[in-house]
Amino acid sequence: MIGKMFKSLFGGSGEGAKTKSEAMTVAYQEYLIIAEPRPANGQWQVSGRIEKQVGDTTRTHTFIRADTLPDETGAANEMVRKAKMMIDQQGDSIFD
């Protein structure tokens, strides 16, 4: 019982409830932006990934920012905003 409590508090083996914005996916140009905010010290850290299908291959760029926000939805929205800016500025070179 105490073990389950610690797992739920500290993330344990990755089991447990998924966050509500884990499924937040936005199509932008020919990319897919997947917001995956992470809990961090009582706040939500801006993180996620950008994917692009190239033939039979899915190219992925994962990033985690130092930015934290008080709510998960805000962190997910900020991730999408930053990802769009990164795509606009760097294009496919984000995968290099």
Tab-separated table of N, CA, C and O in Angstrom:
chain	number	residue	atom	x	y	z
A	1	MET	N	0.821	-1.191	0.000
A	1	MET	CA	0.000	0.000	0.000
A	1	MET	C	0.864	1.254	0.000
A	1	MET	O	0.611	2.172	-0.762
A	2	ILE	N	1.892	1.281	0.848
A	2	ILE	CA	2.773	2.440	0.883
A	2	ILE	C	3.533	2.560	-0.435
A	2	ILE	O	3.726	3.654	-0.945
A	3	GLY	N	3.909	1.409	-1.003
A	3	GLY	CA	4.588	1.420	-2.299
A	3	GLY	C	3.740	2.058	-3.383
A	3	GLY	O	4.229	2.827	-4.200
A	4	LYS	N	2.454	1.740	-3.401
A	4	LYS	CA	1.546	2.334	-4.393
A	4	LYS	C	1.461	3.846	-4.204
A	4	LYS	O	1.401	4.600	-5.160
A	5	MET	N	1.455	4.267	-2.943
A	5	MET	CA	1.374	5.696	-2.660
A	5	MET	C	2.612	6.409	-3.218
A	5	MET	O	2.500	7.437	-3.872
A	6	PHE	N	3.806	5.837	-2.969
A	6	PHE	CA	5.021	6.453	-3.481
A	6	PHE	C	5.062	6.448	-5.004
A	6	PHE	O	5.495	7.411	-5.623
A	7	LYS	N	4.594	5.373	-5.622
A	7	LYS	CA	4.553	5.319	-7.084
A	7	LYS	C	3.649	6.410	-7.641
A	7	LYS	O	3.966	7.046	-8.630
A	8	SER	N	2.496	6.615	-6.995
A	8	SER	CA	1.587	7.639	-7.497
A	8	SER	C	2.147	9.036	-7.270
A	8	SER	O	1.938	9.934	-8.070
A	9	LEU	N	2.905	9.228	-6.197
A	9	LEU	CA	3.491	10.538	-5.916
A	9	LEU	C	4.678	10.854	-6.815
A	9	LEU	O	4.851	11.981	-7.263
A	10	PHE	N	5.513	9.852	-7.073
A	10	PHE	CA	6.765	10.097	-7.770
A	10	PHE	C	6.841	9.487	-9.163
A	10	PHE	O	7.894	9.443	-9.760
A	11	GLY	N	5.755	9.007	-9.680
A	11	GLY	CA	5.745	8.515	-11.052
A	11	GLY	C	5.982	7.024	-11.178
A	11	GLY	O	5.597	6.425	-12.153
A	12	GLY	N	6.634	6.414	-10.240
A	12	GLY	CA	6.827	4.965	-10.236
A	12	GLY	C	7.326	4.413	-11.547
A	12	GLY	O	8.247	4.926	-12.147
A	13	SER	N	6.692	3.376	-12.020
A	13	SER	CA	7.135	2.667	-13.220
A	13	SER	C	6.452	3.180	-14.480
A	13	SER	O	6.418	2.500	-15.483
A	14	GLY	N	5.863	4.363	-14.414
A	14	GLY	CA	5.200	4.902	-15.580
A	14	GLY	C	3.742	4.511	-15.658
A	14	GLY	O	3.038	4.884	-16.582
A	15	GLU	N	3.274	3.740	-14.689
A	15	GLU	CA	1.873	3.359	-14.674
A	15	GLU	C	1.064	4.498	-14.057
A	15	GLU	O	1.598	5.406	-13.471
A	16	GLY	N	-0.217	4.405	-14.165
A	16	GLY	CA	-1.071	5.400	-13.539
A	16	GLY	C	-1.859	6.160	-14.575
A	16	GLY	O	-1.797	5.879	-15.761
A	17	ALA	N	-2.559	7.153	-14.112
A	17	ALA	CA	-3.444	7.926	-14.981
A	17	ALA	C	-2.642	8.756	-15.968
A	17	ALA	O	-1.615	9.322	-15.625
A	18	LYS	N	-3.113	8.816	-17.175
A	18	LYS	CA	-2.501	9.661	-18.187
A	18	LYS	C	-3.014	11.082	-17.982
A	18	LYS	O	-4.112	11.286	-17.517
A	19	THR	N	-2.194	12.054	-18.356
A	19	THR	CA	-2.623	13.434	-18.227
A	19	THR	C	-3.608	13.753	-19.338
A	19	THR	O	-3.567	13.157	-20.408
A	20	LYS	N	-4.470	14.732	-19.093
A	20	LYS	CA	-5.541	15.006	-20.049
A	20	LYS	C	-5.046	15.544	-21.379
A	20	LYS	O	-5.674	15.343	-22.394
A	21	SER	N	-3.897	16.219	-21.404
A	21	SER	CA	-3.439	16.780	-22.666
A	21	SER	C	-2.461	15.871	-23.407
A	21	SER	O	-1.953	16.244	-24.435
A	22	GLU	N	-2.190	14.674	-22.856
A	22	GLU	CA	-1.307	13.750	-23.565
A	22	GLU	C	-1.839	13.488	-24.970
A	22	GLU	O	-1.067	13.256	-25.880
A	23	ALA	N	-3.131	13.540	-25.120
A	23	ALA	CA	-3.735	13.265	-26.418
A	23	ALA	C	-3.841	14.527	-27.276
A	23	ALA	O	-4.338	14.462	-28.383
A	24	MET	N	-3.370	15.687	-26.771
A	24	MET	CA	-3.478	16.922	-27.544
A	24	MET	C	-2.523	16.862	-28.727
A	24	MET	O	-1.311	16.909	-28.564
A	25	THR	N	-3.086	16.715	-29.905
A	25	THR	CA	-2.318	16.613	-31.136
A	25	THR	C	-2.852	17.637	-32.121
A	25	THR	O	-4.058	17.766	-32.297
A	26	VAL	N	-1.925	18.366	-32.739
A	26	VAL	CA	-2.299	19.414	-33.682
A	26	VAL	C	-1.549	19.186	-34.979
A	26	VAL	O	-0.324	18.997	-34.975
A	27	ALA	N	-2.268	19.175	-36.090
A	27	ALA	CA	-1.639	19.107	-37.406
A	27	ALA	C	-1.263	20.525	-37.811
A	27	ALA	O	-2.076	21.449	-37.696
A	28	TYR	N	-0.018	20.709	-38.256
A	28	TYR	CA	0.462	22.022	-38.668
A	28	TYR	C	1.381	21.833	-39.865
A	28	TYR	O	2.397	21.149	-39.776
A	29	GLN	N	0.999	22.439	-40.979
A	29	GLN	CA	1.678	22.230	-42.252
A	29	GLN	C	1.755	20.721	-42.494
A	29	GLN	O	0.738	20.056	-42.420
A	30	GLU	N	2.923	20.153	-42.743
A	30	GLU	CA	3.000	18.701	-42.937
A	30	GLU	C	3.518	17.987	-41.690
A	30	GLU	O	3.969	16.850	-41.747
A	31	TYR	N	3.409	18.644	-40.540
A	31	TYR	CA	3.907	18.111	-39.273
A	31	TYR	C	2.754	17.771	-38.336
A	31	TYR	O	1.646	18.283	-38.478
A	32	LEU	N	3.051	16.943	-37.364
A	32	LEU	CA	2.117	16.615	-36.296
A	32	LEU	C	2.782	17.053	-34.995
A	32	LEU	O	3.910	16.669	-34.702
A	33	ILE	N	2.083	17.882	-34.221
A	33	ILE	CA	2.601	18.377	-32.946
A	33	ILE	C	1.847	17.654	-31.849
A	33	ILE	O	0.614	17.680	-31.809
A	34	ILE	N	2.584	17.018	-30.952
A	34	ILE	CA	1.973	16.273	-29.848
A	34	ILE	C	2.445	16.908	-28.541
A	34	ILE	O	3.632	16.847	-28.207
A	35	ALA	N	1.529	17.538	-27.832
A	35	ALA	CA	1.849	18.180	-26.549
A	35	ALA	C	1.834	17.124	-25.453
A	35	ALA	O	0.882	16.358	-25.334
A	36	GLU	N	2.909	17.087	-24.665
A	36	GLU	CA	3.029	16.138	-23.564
A	36	GLU	C	3.595	16.837	-22.330
A	36	GLU	O	4.733	16.591	-21.935
A	37	PRO	N	2.824	17.742	-21.732
A	37	PRO	CA	3.327	18.453	-20.542
A	37	PRO	C	3.666	17.472	-19.430
A	37	PRO	O	3.029	16.427	-19.299
A	38	ARG	N	4.693	17.823	-18.653
A	38	ARG	CA	5.143	16.966	-17.550
A	38	ARG	C	4.951	17.699	-16.225
A	38	ARG	O	5.264	18.882	-16.124
A	39	PRO	N	4.490	16.989	-15.207
A	39	PRO	CA	4.412	17.619	-13.889
A	39	PRO	C	5.828	17.933	-13.392
A	39	PRO	O	6.739	17.122	-13.556
A	40	ALA	N	6.004	19.138	-12.829
A	40	ALA	CA	7.319	19.546	-12.339
A	40	ALA	C	7.158	20.506	-11.163
A	40	ALA	O	6.725	21.646	-11.349
A	41	ASN	N	7.451	20.020	-9.985
A	41	ASN	CA	7.424	20.861	-8.784
A	41	ASN	C	6.113	21.616	-8.609
A	41	ASN	O	6.092	22.819	-8.362
A	42	GLY	N	5.014	20.927	-8.767
A	42	GLY	CA	3.702	21.534	-8.576
A	42	GLY	C	3.214	22.352	-9.757
A	42	GLY	O	2.165	22.990	-9.678
A	43	GLN	N	3.974	22.356	-10.842
A	43	GLN	CA	3.575	23.076	-12.047
A	43	GLN	C	3.634	22.093	-13.209
A	43	GLN	O	3.810	20.896	-13.007
A	44	TRP	N	3.511	22.609	-14.432
A	44	TRP	CA	3.565	21.774	-15.629
A	44	TRP	C	4.656	22.286	-16.554
A	44	TRP	O	4.681	23.460	-16.921
A	45	GLN	N	5.577	21.401	-16.899
A	45	GLN	CA	6.685	21.749	-17.778
A	45	GLN	C	6.277	21.585	-19.236
A	45	GLN	O	5.623	20.612	-19.612
A	46	VAL	N	6.672	22.560	-20.054
A	46	VAL	CA	6.362	22.550	-21.482
A	46	VAL	C	7.222	21.489	-22.163
A	46	VAL	O	8.451	21.563	-22.136
A	47	SER	N	6.569	20.477	-22.735
A	47	SER	CA	7.309	19.432	-23.449
A	47	SER	C	6.388	18.740	-24.447
A	47	SER	O	5.170	18.831	-24.357
A	48	GLY	N	7.014	18.056	-25.381
A	48	GLY	CA	6.252	17.331	-26.387
A	48	GLY	C	7.140	16.922	-27.531
A	48	GLY	O	8.364	16.876	-27.396
A	49	ARG	N	6.525	16.636	-28.667
A	49	ARG	CA	7.313	16.223	-29.822
A	49	ARG	C	6.648	16.701	-31.115
A	49	ARG	O	5.457	16.972	-31.163
A	50	ILE	N	7.499	16.782	-32.131
A	50	ILE	CA	7.062	17.135	-33.481
A	50	ILE	C	7.373	15.935	-34.354
A	50	ILE	O	8.481	15.397	-34.298
A	51	GLU	N	6.406	15.512	-35.153
A	51	GLU	CA	6.608	14.365	-36.036
A	51	GLU	C	6.278	14.742	-37.473
A	51	GLU	O	5.442	15.608	-37.712
A	52	LYS	N	6.950	14.062	-38.382
A	52	LYS	CA	6.660	14.228	-39.805
A	52	LYS	C	6.830	12.882	-40.474
A	52	LYS	O	7.837	12.196	-40.267
A	53	GLN	N	5.863	12.508	-41.270
A	53	GLN	CA	5.918	11.256	-42.023
A	53	GLN	C	6.693	11.511	-43.310
A	53	GLN	O	6.328	12.388	-44.099
A	54	VAL	N	7.763	10.756	-43.512
A	54	VAL	CA	8.571	10.854	-44.738
A	54	VAL	C	8.625	9.459	-45.330
A	54	VAL	O	9.353	8.596	-44.847
A	55	GLY	N	7.819	9.216	-46.336
A	55	GLY	CA	7.711	7.872	-46.907
A	55	GLY	C	7.158	6.923	-45.863
A	55	GLY	O	6.114	7.171	-45.273
A	56	ASP	N	7.883	5.853	-45.602
A	56	ASP	CA	7.463	4.875	-44.591
A	56	ASP	C	8.032	5.177	-43.214
A	56	ASP	O	7.829	4.411	-42.277
A	57	THR	N	8.773	6.278	-43.088
A	57	THR	CA	9.462	6.609	-41.847
A	57	THR	C	8.805	7.801	-41.162
A	57	THR	O	8.451	8.773	-41.806
A	58	THR	N	8.676	7.709	-39.847
A	58	THR	CA	8.213	8.840	-39.054
A	58	THR	C	9.422	9.474	-38.392
A	58	THR	O	10.123	8.829	-37.613
A	59	ARG	N	9.695	10.725	-38.742
A	59	ARG	CA	10.797	11.462	-38.124
A	59	ARG	C	10.242	12.170	-36.900
A	59	ARG	O	9.150	12.728	-36.942
A	60	THR	N	11.001	12.166	-35.806
A	60	THR	CA	10.519	12.727	-34.545
A	60	THR	C	11.562	13.641	-33.926
A	60	THR	O	12.747	13.311	-33.884
A	61	HIS	N	11.104	14.780	-33.455
A	61	HIS	CA	11.936	15.692	-32.669
A	61	HIS	C	11.237	15.880	-31.328
A	61	HIS	O	10.114	16.367	-31.265
A	62	THR	N	11.894	15.467	-30.246
A	62	THR	CA	11.339	15.598	-28.910
A	62	THR	C	12.030	16.756	-28.212
A	62	THR	O	13.243	16.911	-28.335
A	63	PHE	N	11.261	17.565	-27.505
A	63	PHE	CA	11.902	18.634	-26.758
A	63	PHE	C	11.219	18.877	-25.424
A	63	PHE	O	10.039	18.612	-25.246
A	64	ILE	N	12.027	19.363	-24.495
A	64	ILE	CA	11.562	19.729	-23.161
A	64	ILE	C	12.111	21.120	-22.891
A	64	ILE	O	13.311	21.349	-23.026
A	65	ARG	N	11.253	22.026	-22.536
A	65	ARG	CA	11.658	23.391	-22.237
A	65	ARG	C	11.707	23.600	-20.725
A	65	ARG	O	11.051	22.898	-19.969
A	66	ALA	N	12.450	24.589	-20.314
A	66	ALA	CA	12.535	24.922	-18.891
A	66	ALA	C	11.261	25.619	-18.420
A	66	ALA	O	10.991	25.657	-17.223
A	67	ASP	N	10.476	26.129	-19.359
A	67	ASP	CA	9.255	26.861	-19.011
A	67	ASP	C	8.293	25.990	-18.224
A	67	ASP	O	8.058	24.836	-18.595
A	68	THR	N	7.718	26.543	-17.174
A	68	THR	CA	6.663	25.858	-16.429
A	68	THR	C	5.479	26.797	-16.301
A	68	THR	O	5.633	28.016	-16.241
A	69	LEU	N	4.306	26.210	-16.266
A	69	LEU	CA	3.062	26.962	-16.125
A	69	LEU	C	2.211	26.289	-15.058
A	69	LEU	O	2.369	25.100	-14.790
A	70	PRO	N	1.289	27.031	-14.463
A	70	PRO	CA	0.517	26.473	-13.352
A	70	PRO	C	-0.490	25.396	-13.736
A	70	PRO	O	-0.903	24.611	-12.891
A	71	ASP	N	-0.890	25.351	-15.017
A	71	ASP	CA	-1.882	24.335	-15.384
A	71	ASP	C	-1.446	23.571	-16.629
A	71	ASP	O	-0.703	24.068	-17.464
A	72	GLU	N	-1.913	22.353	-16.707
A	72	GLU	CA	-1.536	21.437	-17.780
A	72	GLU	C	-1.966	21.946	-19.154
A	72	GLU	O	-1.211	21.880	-20.124
A	73	THR	N	-3.164	22.461	-19.247
A	73	THR	CA	-3.670	22.953	-20.532
A	73	THR	C	-2.834	24.125	-21.023
A	73	THR	O	-2.507	24.209	-22.207
A	74	GLY	N	-2.475	25.024	-20.130
A	74	GLY	CA	-1.627	26.155	-20.501
A	74	GLY	C	-0.272	25.697	-21.008
A	74	GLY	O	0.249	26.230	-21.990
A	75	ALA	N	0.310	24.693	-20.350
A	75	ALA	CA	1.603	24.160	-20.784
A	75	ALA	C	1.475	23.479	-22.150
A	75	ALA	O	2.368	23.600	-22.990
A	76	ALA	N	0.373	22.782	-22.378
A	76	ALA	CA	0.148	22.139	-23.677
A	76	ALA	C	0.002	23.187	-24.776
A	76	ALA	O	0.596	23.054	-25.861
A	77	ASN	N	-0.754	24.232	-24.510
A	77	ASN	CA	-0.942	25.304	-25.497
A	77	ASN	C	0.378	26.013	-25.803
A	77	ASN	O	0.657	26.348	-26.952
A	78	GLU	N	1.185	26.234	-24.769
A	78	GLU	CA	2.483	26.885	-24.973
A	78	GLU	C	3.408	25.985	-25.790
A	78	GLU	O	4.165	26.458	-26.633
A	79	MET	N	3.349	24.693	-25.554
A	79	MET	CA	4.160	23.753	-26.331
A	79	MET	C	3.785	23.830	-27.804
A	79	MET	O	4.656	23.877	-28.673
A	80	VAL	N	2.506	23.858	-28.101
A	80	VAL	CA	2.046	23.938	-29.490
A	80	VAL	C	2.519	25.245	-30.121
A	80	VAL	O	3.017	25.258	-31.250
A	81	ARG	N	2.417	26.342	-29.390
A	81	ARG	CA	2.870	27.640	-29.900
A	81	ARG	C	4.363	27.608	-30.225
A	81	ARG	O	4.792	28.021	-31.295
A	82	LYS	N	5.159	27.077	-29.294
A	82	LYS	CA	6.610	27.009	-29.504
A	82	LYS	C	6.963	26.051	-30.645
A	82	LYS	O	7.883	26.308	-31.411
A	83	ALA	N	6.248	24.959	-30.756
A	83	ALA	CA	6.507	24.003	-31.828
A	83	ALA	C	6.229	24.631	-33.193
A	83	ALA	O	7.006	24.446	-34.131
A	84	LYS	N	5.143	25.369	-33.307
A	84	LYS	CA	4.834	26.043	-34.575
A	84	LYS	C	5.933	27.035	-34.943
A	84	LYS	O	6.353	27.120	-36.101
A	85	MET	N	6.412	27.782	-33.947
A	85	MET	CA	7.481	28.742	-34.187
A	85	MET	C	8.762	28.020	-34.631
A	85	MET	O	9.437	28.449	-35.566
A	86	MET	N	9.059	26.896	-33.993
A	86	MET	CA	10.242	26.111	-34.357
A	86	MET	C	10.121	25.590	-35.789
A	86	MET	O	11.085	25.646	-36.562
A	87	ILE	N	8.962	25.107	-36.153
A	87	ILE	CA	8.726	24.611	-37.520
A	87	ILE	C	8.905	25.748	-38.519
A	87	ILE	O	9.573	25.590	-39.548
A	88	ASP	N	8.318	26.910	-38.220
A	88	ASP	CA	8.426	28.055	-39.123
A	88	ASP	C	9.875	28.507	-39.298
A	88	ASP	O	10.283	28.890	-40.397
A	89	GLN	N	10.653	28.477	-38.227
A	89	GLN	CA	12.028	28.971	-38.272
A	89	GLN	C	13.015	27.941	-38.813
A	89	GLN	O	13.965	28.300	-39.499
A	90	GLN	N	12.813	26.647	-38.493
A	90	GLN	CA	13.829	25.652	-38.821
A	90	GLN	C	13.393	24.606	-39.837
A	90	GLN	O	14.241	23.921	-40.414
A	91	GLY	N	12.093	24.433	-40.023
A	91	GLY	CA	11.625	23.425	-40.971
A	91	GLY	C	12.153	22.036	-40.654
A	91	GLY	O	12.288	21.664	-39.491
A	92	ASP	N	12.503	21.295	-41.687
A	92	ASP	CA	12.978	19.919	-41.514
A	92	ASP	C	14.324	19.805	-40.802
A	92	ASP	O	14.695	18.716	-40.353
A	93	SER	N	15.047	20.906	-40.659
A	93	SER	CA	16.344	20.822	-39.998
A	93	SER	C	16.212	20.499	-38.510
A	93	SER	O	17.204	20.146	-37.868
A	94	ILE	N	14.996	20.551	-37.957
A	94	ILE	CA	14.817	20.159	-36.547
A	94	ILE	C	15.106	18.674	-36.354
A	94	ILE	O	15.371	18.249	-35.245
A	95	PHE	N	15.088	17.919	-37.429
A	95	PHE	CA	15.325	16.477	-37.323
A	95	PHE	C	16.811	16.108	-37.466
A	95	PHE	O	17.156	14.949	-37.341
A	96	ASP	N	17.661	17.081	-37.760
A	96	ASP	CA	19.104	16.804	-37.939
A	96	ASP	C	19.808	16.627	-36.624
A	96	ASP	O	19.471	17.066	-35.609
